[in-house]
PDB file of N, CA and C in Angstrom:
ATOM      1  N   MET A  24     138.854  79.439  90.783  1.00  0.00           N
ATOM      2  CA  MET A  24     138.363  79.475  92.140  1.00  0.00           C
ATOM      3  C   MET A  24     136.860  79.197  92.086  1.00  0.00           C
ATOM      4  N   SER A  25     136.417  78.243  92.855  1.00  0.00           N
ATOM      5  CA  SER A  25     135.009  77.872  92.853  1.00  0.00           C
ATOM      6  C   SER A  25     134.242  78.757  93.837  1.00  0.00           C
ATOM      7  N   PRO A  26     132.931  78.913  93.632  1.00  0.00           N
ATOM      8  CA  PRO A  26     132.141  79.748  94.540  1.00  0.00           C
ATOM      9  C   PRO A  26     132.144  79.238  95.974  1.00  0.00           C
ATOM     10  N   GLU A  27     132.358  77.948  96.170  1.00  0.00           N
ATOM     11  CA  GLU A  27     132.339  77.397  97.520  1.00  0.00           C
ATOM     12  C   GLU A  27     133.543  77.843  98.348  1.00  0.00           C
ATOM     13  N   THR A  28     134.635  78.255  97.696  1.00  0.00           N
ATOM     14  CA  THR A  28     135.843  78.613  98.423  1.00  0.00           C
ATOM     15  C   THR A  28     136.086  80.118  98.514  1.00  0.00           C
ATOM     16  N   THR A  29     135.189  80.919  97.992  1.00  0.00           N
ATOM     17  CA  THR A  29     135.398  82.362  98.091  1.00  0.00           C
ATOM     18  C   THR A  29     135.219  82.821  99.529  1.00  0.00           C
ATOM     19  N   LEU A  30     135.889  83.881  99.885  1.00  0.00           N
ATOM     20  CA  LEU A  30     135.841  84.404 101.241  1.00  0.00           C
ATOM     21  C   LEU A  30     134.415  84.822 101.616  1.00  0.00           C
ATOM     22  N   ALA A  31     133.725  85.466 100.678  1.00  0.00           N
ATOM     23  CA  ALA A  31     132.364  85.908 100.973  1.00  0.00           C
ATOM     24  C   ALA A  31     131.458  84.718 101.253  1.00  0.00           C
ATOM     25  N   THR A  32     131.615  83.664 100.484  1.00  0.00           N
ATOM     26  CA  THR A  32     130.780  82.475 100.698  1.00  0.00           C
ATOM     27  C   THR A  32     131.098  81.823 102.025  1.00  0.00           C
ATOM     28  N   LEU A  33     132.377  81.780 102.380  1.00  0.00           N
ATOM     29  CA  LEU A  33     132.751  81.173 103.650  1.00  0.00           C
ATOM     30  C   LEU A  33     132.296  82.008 104.840  1.00  0.00           C
ATOM     31  N   LEU A  34     132.343  83.333 104.712  1.00  0.00           N
ATOM     32  CA  LEU A  34     131.983  84.198 105.823  1.00  0.00           C
ATOM     33  C   LEU A  34     130.479  84.413 105.942  1.00  0.00           C
ATOM     34  N   TYR A  35     129.753  84.214 104.868  1.00  0.00           N
ATOM     35  CA  TYR A  35     128.327  84.497 104.911  1.00  0.00           C
ATOM     36  C   TYR A  35     127.592  83.636 105.929  1.00  0.00           C
ATOM     37  N   GLY A  36     128.062  82.429 106.151  1.00  0.00           N
ATOM     38  CA  GLY A  36     127.391  81.535 107.078  1.00  0.00           C
ATOM     39  C   GLY A  36     127.756  81.748 108.529  1.00  0.00           C
ATOM     40  N   THR A  37     128.680  82.661 108.835  1.00  0.00           N
ATOM     41  CA  THR A  37     129.090  82.875 110.224  1.00  0.00           C
ATOM     42  C   THR A  37     128.016  83.648 110.976  1.00  0.00           C
ATOM     43  N   PRO A  38     127.898  83.441 112.281  1.00  0.00           N
ATOM     44  CA  PRO A  38     126.897  84.169 113.062  1.00  0.00           C
ATOM     45  C   PRO A  38     127.078  85.680 113.007  1.00  0.00           C
ATOM     46  N   ALA A  39     128.319  86.156 112.935  1.00  0.00           N
ATOM     47  CA  ALA A  39     128.555  87.600 112.893  1.00  0.00           C
ATOM     48  C   ALA A  39     127.978  88.205 111.620  1.00  0.00           C
ATOM     49  N   THR A  40     128.138  87.511 110.508  1.00  0.00           N
ATOM     50  CA  THR A  40     127.612  88.033 109.253  1.00  0.00           C
ATOM     51  C   THR A  40     126.096  87.945 109.224  1.00  0.00           C
ATOM     52  N   ARG A  41     125.545  86.872 109.729  1.00  0.00           N
ATOM     53  CA  ARG A  41     124.092  86.769 109.772  1.00  0.00           C
ATOM     54  C   ARG A  41     123.503  87.866 110.638  1.00  0.00           C
ATOM     55  N   ALA A  42     124.187  88.229 111.722  1.00  0.00           N
ATOM     56  CA  ALA A  42     123.701  89.311 112.571  1.00  0.00           C
ATOM     57  C   ALA A  42     123.733  90.638 111.815  1.00  0.00           C
ATOM     58  N   ALA A  43     124.713  90.815 110.943  1.00  0.00           N
ATOM     59  CA  ALA A  43     124.808  92.048 110.172  1.00  0.00           C
ATOM     60  C   ALA A  43     123.725  92.120 109.106  1.00  0.00           C
ATOM     61  N   THR A  44     123.304  90.969 108.585  1.00  0.00           N
ATOM     62  CA  THR A  44     122.267  90.984 107.556  1.00  0.00           C
ATOM     63  C   THR A  44     120.874  91.050 108.146  1.00  0.00           C
ATOM     64  N   ASN A  45     120.727  90.772 109.418  1.00  0.00           N
ATOM     65  CA  ASN A  45     119.431  90.844 110.083  1.00  0.00           C
ATOM     66  C   ASN A  45     119.616  91.522 111.444  1.00  0.00           C
ATOM     67  N   PRO A  46     119.949  92.826 111.442  1.00  0.00           N
ATOM     68  CA  PRO A  46     120.261  93.486 112.706  1.00  0.00           C
ATOM     69  C   PRO A  46     119.018  93.750 113.538  1.00  0.00           C
ATOM     70  N   THR A  47     119.227  93.829 114.822  1.00  0.00           N
ATOM     71  CA  THR A  47     118.148  94.239 115.727  1.00  0.00           C
ATOM     72  C   THR A  47     118.405  95.684 116.098  1.00  0.00           C
ATOM     73  N   PRO A  48     117.375  96.511 116.167  1.00  0.00           N
ATOM     74  CA  PRO A  48     117.586  97.920 116.459  1.00  0.00           C
ATOM     75  C   PRO A  48     118.089  98.127 117.887  1.00  0.00           C
ATOM     76  N   ALA A  49     118.969  99.096 118.038  1.00  0.00           N
ATOM     77  CA  ALA A  49     119.493  99.420 119.366  1.00  0.00           C
ATOM     78  C   ALA A  49     118.390 100.062 120.189  1.00  0.00           C
ATOM     79  N   GLY A  50     118.314  99.705 121.436  1.00  0.00           N
ATOM     80  CA  GLY A  50     117.325 100.303 122.320  1.00  0.00           C
ATOM     81  C   GLY A  50     115.939  99.719 122.176  1.00  0.00           C
ATOM     82  N   GLY A  51     115.777  98.669 121.386  1.00  0.00           N
ATOM     83  CA  GLY A  51     114.475  98.030 121.254  1.00  0.00           C
ATOM     84  C   GLY A  51     113.485  98.782 120.391  1.00  0.00           C
ATOM     85  N   GLY A  52     113.926  99.741 119.579  1.00  0.00           N
ATOM     86  CA  GLY A  52     113.024 100.486 118.703  1.00  0.00           C
ATOM     87  C   GLY A  52     112.672  99.702 117.453  1.00  0.00           C
ATOM     88  N   MET A  53     112.025 100.373 116.532  1.00  0.00           N
ATOM     89  CA  MET A  53     111.646  99.728 115.279  1.00  0.00           C
ATOM     90  C   MET A  53     112.840  99.674 114.339  1.00  0.00           C
ATOM     91  N   SER A  54     112.878  98.625 113.509  1.00  0.00           N
ATOM     92  CA  SER A  54     113.893  98.566 112.475  1.00  0.00           C
ATOM     93  C   SER A  54     113.482  99.505 111.345  1.00  0.00           C
ATOM     94  N   PHE A  55     114.390  99.720 110.401  1.00  0.00           N
ATOM     95  CA  PHE A  55     114.119 100.630 109.295  1.00  0.00           C
ATOM     96  C   PHE A  55     112.952 100.131 108.461  1.00  0.00           C
ATOM     97  N   SER A  56     112.918  98.825 108.184  1.00  0.00           N
ATOM     98  CA  SER A  56     111.825  98.290 107.364  1.00  0.00           C
ATOM     99  C   SER A  56     110.493  98.393 108.103  1.00  0.00           C
ATOM    100  N   GLU A  57     110.499  98.181 109.425  1.00  0.00           N
ATOM    101  CA  GLU A  57     109.266  98.335 110.193  1.00  0.00           C
ATOM    102  C   GLU A  57     108.794  99.790 110.182  1.00  0.00           C
ATOM    103  N   ALA A  58     109.739 100.717 110.254  1.00  0.00           N
ATOM    104  CA  ALA A  58     109.383 102.135 110.217  1.00  0.00           C
ATOM    105  C   ALA A  58     108.789 102.508 108.862  1.00  0.00           C
ATOM    106  N   LEU A  59     109.356 101.981 107.776  1.00  0.00           N
ATOM    107  CA  LEU A  59     108.804 102.254 106.453  1.00  0.00           C
ATOM    108  C   LEU A  59     107.416 101.657 106.297  1.00  0.00           C
ATOM    109  N   ASN A  60     107.230 100.433 106.790  1.00  0.00           N
ATOM    110  CA  ASN A  60     105.911  99.808 106.723  1.00  0.00           C
ATOM    111  C   ASN A  60     104.886 100.602 107.516  1.00  0.00           C
ATOM    112  N   ALA A  61     105.265 101.084 108.692  1.00  0.00           N
ATOM    113  CA  ALA A  61     104.354 101.877 109.514  1.00  0.00           C
ATOM    114  C   ALA A  61     104.006 103.195 108.819  1.00  0.00           C
ATOM    115  N   ALA A  62     105.002 103.823 108.198  1.00  0.00           N
ATOM    116  CA  ALA A  62     104.750 105.084 107.493  1.00  0.00           C
ATOM    117  C   ALA A  62     103.825 104.858 106.302  1.00  0.00           C
ATOM    118  N   ALA A  63     104.038 103.769 105.570  1.00  0.00           N
ATOM    119  CA  ALA A  63     103.171 103.464 104.429  1.00  0.00           C
ATOM    120  C   ALA A  63     101.750 103.173 104.891  1.00  0.00           C
ATOM    121  N   SER A  64     101.621 102.495 106.008  1.00  0.00           N
ATOM    122  CA  SER A  64     100.299 102.199 106.553  1.00  0.00           C
ATOM    123  C   SER A  64      99.585 103.481 106.977  1.00  0.00           C
ATOM    124  N   ARG A  65     100.314 104.382 107.631  1.00  0.00           N
ATOM    125  CA  ARG A  65      99.717 105.659 108.035  1.00  0.00           C
ATOM    126  C   ARG A  65      99.310 106.485 106.821  1.00  0.00           C
ATOM    127  N   MET A  66     100.131 106.435 105.769  1.00  0.00           N
ATOM    128  CA  MET A  66      99.801 107.172 104.559  1.00  0.00           C
ATOM    129  C   MET A  66      98.526 106.612 103.932  1.00  0.00           C
ATOM    130  N   GLY A  67      98.411 105.287 103.892  1.00  0.00           N
ATOM    131  CA  GLY A  67      97.205 104.669 103.358  1.00  0.00           C
ATOM    132  C   GLY A  67      95.971 105.057 104.149  1.00  0.00           C
ATOM    133  N   THR A  68      96.105 105.087 105.476  1.00  0.00           N
ATOM    134  CA  THR A  68      94.991 105.484 106.332  1.00  0.00           C
ATOM    135  C   THR A  68      94.602 106.938 106.073  1.00  0.00           C
ATOM    136  N   THR A  69      95.597 107.798 105.900  1.00  0.00           N
ATOM    137  CA  THR A  69      95.331 109.213 105.635  1.00  0.00           C
ATOM    138  C   THR A  69      94.599 109.382 104.314  1.00  0.00           C
ATOM    139  N   LEU A  70      95.028 108.653 103.285  1.00  0.00           N
ATOM    140  CA  LEU A  70      94.370 108.749 101.981  1.00  0.00           C
ATOM    141  C   LEU A  70      92.941 108.198 102.034  1.00  0.00           C
ATOM    142  N   GLU A  71      92.732 107.132 102.801  1.00  0.00           N
ATOM    143  CA  GLU A  71      91.381 106.590 102.950  1.00  0.00           C
ATOM    144  C   GLU A  71      90.472 107.586 103.669  1.00  0.00           C
ATOM    145  N   GLN A  72      90.996 108.266 104.673  1.00  0.00           N
ATOM    146  CA  GLN A  72      90.201 109.270 105.383  1.00  0.00           C
ATOM    147  C   GLN A  72      89.823 110.415 104.447  1.00  0.00           C
ATOM    148  N   ALA A  73      90.757 110.810 103.580  1.00  0.00           N
ATOM    149  CA  ALA A  73      90.464 111.874 102.619  1.00  0.00           C
ATOM    150  C   ALA A  73      89.387 111.418 101.637  1.00  0.00           C
ATOM    151  N   ASP A  74      89.454 110.166 101.197  1.00  0.00           N
ATOM    152  CA  ASP A  74      88.424 109.638 100.296  1.00  0.00           C
ATOM    153  C   ASP A  74      87.051 109.630 100.962  1.00  0.00           C
ATOM    154  N   ARG A  75      87.008 109.164 102.217  1.00  0.00           N
ATOM    155  CA  ARG A  75      85.733 109.133 102.935  1.00  0.00           C
ATOM    156  C   ARG A  75      85.190 110.547 103.138  1.00  0.00           C
ATOM    157  N   SER A  76      86.084 111.469 103.431  1.00  0.00           N
ATOM    158  CA  SER A  76      85.679 112.847 103.643  1.00  0.00           C
ATOM    159  C   SER A  76      85.125 113.455 102.358  1.00  0.00           C
ATOM    160  N   MET A  77      85.764 113.173 101.235  1.00  0.00           N
ATOM    161  CA  MET A  77      85.275 113.676  99.946  1.00  0.00           C
ATOM    162  C   MET A  77      83.927 113.057  99.590  1.00  0.00           C
ATOM    163  N   ALA A  78      83.764 111.775  99.878  1.00  0.00           N
ATOM    164  CA  ALA A  78      82.482 111.120  99.609  1.00  0.00           C
ATOM    165  C   ALA A  78      81.380 111.727 100.462  1.00  0.00           C
ATOM    166  N   ALA A  79      81.697 112.010 101.723  1.00  0.00           N
ATOM    167  CA  ALA A  79      80.712 112.637 102.609  1.00  0.00           C
ATOM    168  C   ALA A  79      80.409 114.056 102.153  1.00  0.00           C
ATOM    169  N   ALA A  80      81.398 114.760 101.636  1.00  0.00           N
ATOM    170  CA  ALA A  80      81.181 116.122 101.150  1.00  0.00           C
ATOM    171  C   ALA A  80      80.294 116.128  99.913  1.00  0.00           C
ATOM    172  N   SER A  81      80.441 115.111  99.078  1.00  0.00           N
ATOM    173  CA  SER A  81      79.629 115.065  97.861  1.00  0.00           C
ATOM    174  C   SER A  81      78.156 114.810  98.174  1.00  0.00           C
ATOM    175  N   THR A  82      77.884 114.169  99.299  1.00  0.00           N
ATOM    176  CA  THR A  82      76.494 113.957  99.709  1.00  0.00           C
ATOM    177  C   THR A  82      75.986 115.083 100.602  1.00  0.00           C
ATOM    178  N   GLY A  83      76.873 115.983 100.989  1.00  0.00           N
ATOM    179  CA  GLY A  83      76.480 117.115 101.816  1.00  0.00           C
ATOM    180  C   GLY A  83      76.421 116.812 103.300  1.00  0.00           C
ATOM    181  N   SER A  84      76.991 115.691 103.720  1.00  0.00           N
ATOM    182  CA  SER A  84      76.919 115.324 105.140  1.00  0.00           C
ATOM    183  C   SER A  84      78.214 115.615 105.898  1.00  0.00           C
ATOM    184  N   ALA A  85      79.180 116.286 105.269  1.00  0.00           N
ATOM    185  CA  ALA A  85      80.449 116.570 105.938  1.00  0.00           C
ATOM    186  C   ALA A  85      80.659 118.076 106.030  1.00  0.00           C
ATOM    187  N   ASP A  86      81.330 118.465 107.090  1.00  0.00           N
ATOM    188  CA  ASP A  86      81.709 119.859 107.270  1.00  0.00           C
ATOM    189  C   ASP A  86      82.844 120.175 106.311  1.00  0.00           C
ATOM    190  N   ILE A  87      82.789 121.323 105.664  1.00  0.00           N
ATOM    191  CA  ILE A  87      83.797 121.683 104.664  1.00  0.00           C
ATOM    192  C   ILE A  87      85.172 121.828 105.296  1.00  0.00           C
ATOM    193  N   GLN A  88      85.224 122.245 106.567  1.00  0.00           N
ATOM    194  CA  GLN A  88      86.508 122.368 107.269  1.00  0.00           C
ATOM    195  C   GLN A  88      87.177 121.001 107.412  1.00  0.00           C
ATOM    196  N   GLU A  89      86.397 119.978 107.745  1.00  0.00           N
ATOM    197  CA  GLU A  89      86.938 118.620 107.870  1.00  0.00           C
ATOM    198  C   GLU A  89      87.454 118.115 106.529  1.00  0.00           C
ATOM    199  N   VAL A  90      86.743 118.450 105.462  1.00  0.00           N
ATOM    200  CA  VAL A  90      87.167 118.030 104.124  1.00  0.00           C
ATOM    201  C   VAL A  90      88.496 118.670 103.763  1.00  0.00           C
ATOM    202  N   VAL A  91      88.618 119.959 104.026  1.00  0.00           N
ATOM    203  CA  VAL A  91      89.864 120.674 103.719  1.00  0.00           C
ATOM    204  C   VAL A  91      91.017 120.111 104.546  1.00  0.00           C
ATOM    205  N   GLU A  92      90.784 119.827 105.823  1.00  0.00           N
ATOM    206  CA  GLU A  92      91.834 119.260 106.677  1.00  0.00           C
ATOM    207  C   GLU A  92      92.257 117.881 106.182  1.00  0.00           C
ATOM    208  N   ALA A  93      91.300 117.059 105.786  1.00  0.00           N
ATOM    209  CA  ALA A  93      91.619 115.720 105.294  1.00  0.00           C
ATOM    210  C   ALA A  93      92.394 115.786 103.987  1.00  0.00           C
ATOM    211  N   LEU A  94      91.989 116.678 103.094  1.00  0.00           N
ATOM    212  CA  LEU A  94      92.701 116.807 101.815  1.00  0.00           C
ATOM    213  C   LEU A  94      94.106 117.368 102.010  1.00  0.00           C
ATOM    214  N   THR A  95      94.261 118.296 102.948  1.00  0.00           N
ATOM    215  CA  THR A  95      95.592 118.839 103.238  1.00  0.00           C
ATOM    216  C   THR A  95      96.497 117.764 103.816  1.00  0.00           C
ATOM    217  N   ALA A  96      95.960 116.936 104.711  1.00  0.00           N
ATOM    218  CA  ALA A  96      96.749 115.844 105.275  1.00  0.00           C
ATOM    219  C   ALA A  96      97.136 114.841 104.199  1.00  0.00           C
ATOM    220  N   ALA A  97      96.219 114.544 103.275  1.00  0.00           N
ATOM    221  CA  ALA A  97      96.526 113.619 102.181  1.00  0.00           C
ATOM    222  C   ALA A  97      97.585 114.212 101.258  1.00  0.00           C
ATOM    223  N   GLU A  98      97.480 115.487 100.977  1.00  0.00           N
ATOM    224  CA  GLU A  98      98.470 116.145 100.123  1.00  0.00           C
ATOM    225  C   GLU A  98      99.860 116.101 100.762  1.00  0.00           C
ATOM    226  N   MET A  99      99.924 116.364 102.064  1.00  0.00           N
ATOM    227  CA  MET A  99     101.210 116.314 102.758  1.00  0.00           C
ATOM    228  C   MET A  99     101.782 114.899 102.770  1.00  0.00           C
ATOM    229  N   ALA A 100     100.919 113.897 102.927  1.00  0.00           N
ATOM    230  CA  ALA A 100     101.381 112.511 102.925  1.00  0.00           C
ATOM    231  C   ALA A 100     101.947 112.134 101.565  1.00  0.00           C
ATOM    232  N   ILE A 101     101.284 112.551 100.507  1.00  0.00           N
ATOM    233  CA  ILE A 101     101.770 112.236  99.156  1.00  0.00           C
ATOM    234  C   ILE A 101     103.073 112.961  98.880  1.00  0.00           C
ATOM    235  N   GLU A 102     103.157 114.240  99.263  1.00  0.00           N
ATOM    236  CA  GLU A 102     104.399 114.988  99.060  1.00  0.00           C
ATOM    237  C   GLU A 102     105.557 114.360  99.830  1.00  0.00           C
ATOM    238  N   THR A 103     105.292 113.895 101.045  1.00  0.00           N
ATOM    239  CA  THR A 103     106.325 113.231 101.834  1.00  0.00           C
ATOM    240  C   THR A 103     106.777 111.949 101.160  1.00  0.00           C
ATOM    241  N   ALA A 104     105.840 111.178 100.641  1.00  0.00           N
ATOM    242  CA  ALA A 104     106.190 109.933  99.939  1.00  0.00           C
ATOM    243  C   ALA A 104     107.019 110.221  98.692  1.00  0.00           C
ATOM    244  N   VAL A 105     106.684 111.274  97.974  1.00  0.00           N
ATOM    245  CA  VAL A 105     107.435 111.633  96.769  1.00  0.00           C
ATOM    246  C   VAL A 105     108.856 112.058  97.130  1.00  0.00           C
ATOM    247  N   VAL A 106     109.004 112.843  98.195  1.00  0.00           N
ATOM    248  CA  VAL A 106     110.334 113.272  98.631  1.00  0.00           C
ATOM    249  C   VAL A 106     111.166 112.069  99.061  1.00  0.00           C
ATOM    250  N   MET A 107     110.546 111.146  99.808  1.00  0.00           N
ATOM    251  CA  MET A 107     111.266 109.950 100.228  1.00  0.00           C
ATOM    252  C   MET A 107     111.695 109.120  99.024  1.00  0.00           C
ATOM    253  N   ARG A 108     110.803 108.968  98.059  1.00  0.00           N
ATOM    254  CA  ARG A 108     111.149 108.219  96.845  1.00  0.00           C
ATOM    255  C   ARG A 108     112.318 108.877  96.119  1.00  0.00           C
ATOM    256  N   ASP A 109     112.272 110.211  95.994  1.00  0.00           N
ATOM    257  CA  ASP A 109     113.352 110.924  95.317  1.00  0.00           C
ATOM    258  C   ASP A 109     114.680 110.736  96.039  1.00  0.00           C
ATOM    259  N   ARG A 110     114.647 110.756  97.368  1.00  0.00           N
ATOM    260  CA  ARG A 110     115.886 110.570  98.133  1.00  0.00           C
ATOM    261  C   ARG A 110     116.437 109.161  97.961  1.00  0.00           C
ATOM    262  N   VAL A 111     115.569 108.176  97.932  1.00  0.00           N
ATOM    263  CA  VAL A 111     116.023 106.791  97.743  1.00  0.00           C
ATOM    264  C   VAL A 111     116.636 106.627  96.357  1.00  0.00           C
ATOM    265  N   VAL A 112     115.995 107.181  95.345  1.00  0.00           N
ATOM    266  CA  VAL A 112     116.531 107.097  93.980  1.00  0.00           C
ATOM    267  C   VAL A 112     117.870 107.825  93.904  1.00  0.00           C
ATOM    268  N   GLU A 113     117.958 108.975  94.539  1.00  0.00           N
ATOM    269  CA  GLU A 113     119.208 109.733  94.547  1.00  0.00           C
ATOM    270  C   GLU A 113     120.325 108.949  95.236  1.00  0.00           C
ATOM    271  N   ALA A 114     120.017 108.310  96.356  1.00  0.00           N
ATOM    272  CA  ALA A 114     121.018 107.504  97.054  1.00  0.00           C
ATOM    273  C   ALA A 114     121.442 106.310  96.211  1.00  0.00           C
ATOM    274  N   TYR A 115     120.489 105.677  95.542  1.00  0.00           N
ATOM    275  CA  TYR A 115     120.808 104.541  94.669  1.00  0.00           C
ATOM    276  C   TYR A 115     121.712 104.981  93.528  1.00  0.00           C
ATOM    277  N   GLN A 116     121.415 106.121  92.921  1.00  0.00           N
ATOM    278  CA  GLN A 116     122.262 106.621  91.835  1.00  0.00           C
ATOM    279  C   GLN A 116     123.656 106.961  92.335  1.00  0.00           C
ATOM    280  N   GLU A 117     123.748 107.496  93.555  1.00  0.00           N
ATOM    281  CA  GLU A 117     125.061 107.801  94.125  1.00  0.00           C
ATOM    282  C   GLU A 117     125.854 106.528  94.340  1.00  0.00           C
ATOM    283  N   ILE A 118     125.205 105.471  94.794  1.00  0.00           N
ATOM    284  CA  ILE A 118     125.884 104.182  94.973  1.00  0.00           C
ATOM    285  C   ILE A 118     126.368 103.650  93.632  1.00  0.00           C
ATOM    286  N   LEU A 119     125.561 103.810  92.585  1.00  0.00           N
ATOM    287  CA  LEU A 119     125.975 103.340  91.269  1.00  0.00           C
ATOM    288  C   LEU A 119     127.195 104.101  90.743  1.00  0.00           C
ATOM    289  N   ARG A 120     127.328 105.360  91.146  1.00  0.00           N
ATOM    290  CA  ARG A 120     128.468 106.168  90.680  1.00  0.00           C
ATOM    291  C   ARG A 120     129.759 105.869  91.439  1.00  0.00           C
ATOM    292  N   MET A 121     129.678 105.125  92.526  1.00  0.00           N
ATOM    293  CA  MET A 121     130.875 104.832  93.310  1.00  0.00           C
ATOM    294  C   MET A 121     131.821 103.922  92.528  1.00  0.00           C
ATOM    295  N   PRO A 122     133.102 104.253  92.588  1.00  0.00           N
ATOM    296  CA  PRO A 122     134.066 103.346  91.927  1.00  0.00           C
ATOM    297  C   PRO A 122     134.210 102.055  92.718  1.00  0.00           C
ATOM    298  N   VAL A 123     134.358 100.986  91.991  1.00  0.00           N
ATOM    299  CA  VAL A 123     134.480  99.675  92.645  1.00  0.00           C
ATOM    300  C   VAL A 123     135.921  99.319  92.831  1.00  0.00           C
TER     301      VAL A 123
END
């Protein structure tokens, strides 16, 4: 059987399958990849704010309360990213354990 005649190859070009591989979110919200990109961007912004706050603290021009708040927000962002990474790895391992 050649690859050109397999069912998956024949169905992949249909509009229904293309819609499944590139879905639009229901209700006009963000897609999953857009949500992940937005979360990563927010995390980067949080870490940059913590860096700026630490730099200002080292020169003595920042309030210590602001520094603590920025570092706490950065810590929470990193912990959230680690938990998300662990969940993705766990889901991937579960998929690998599935019988075919």
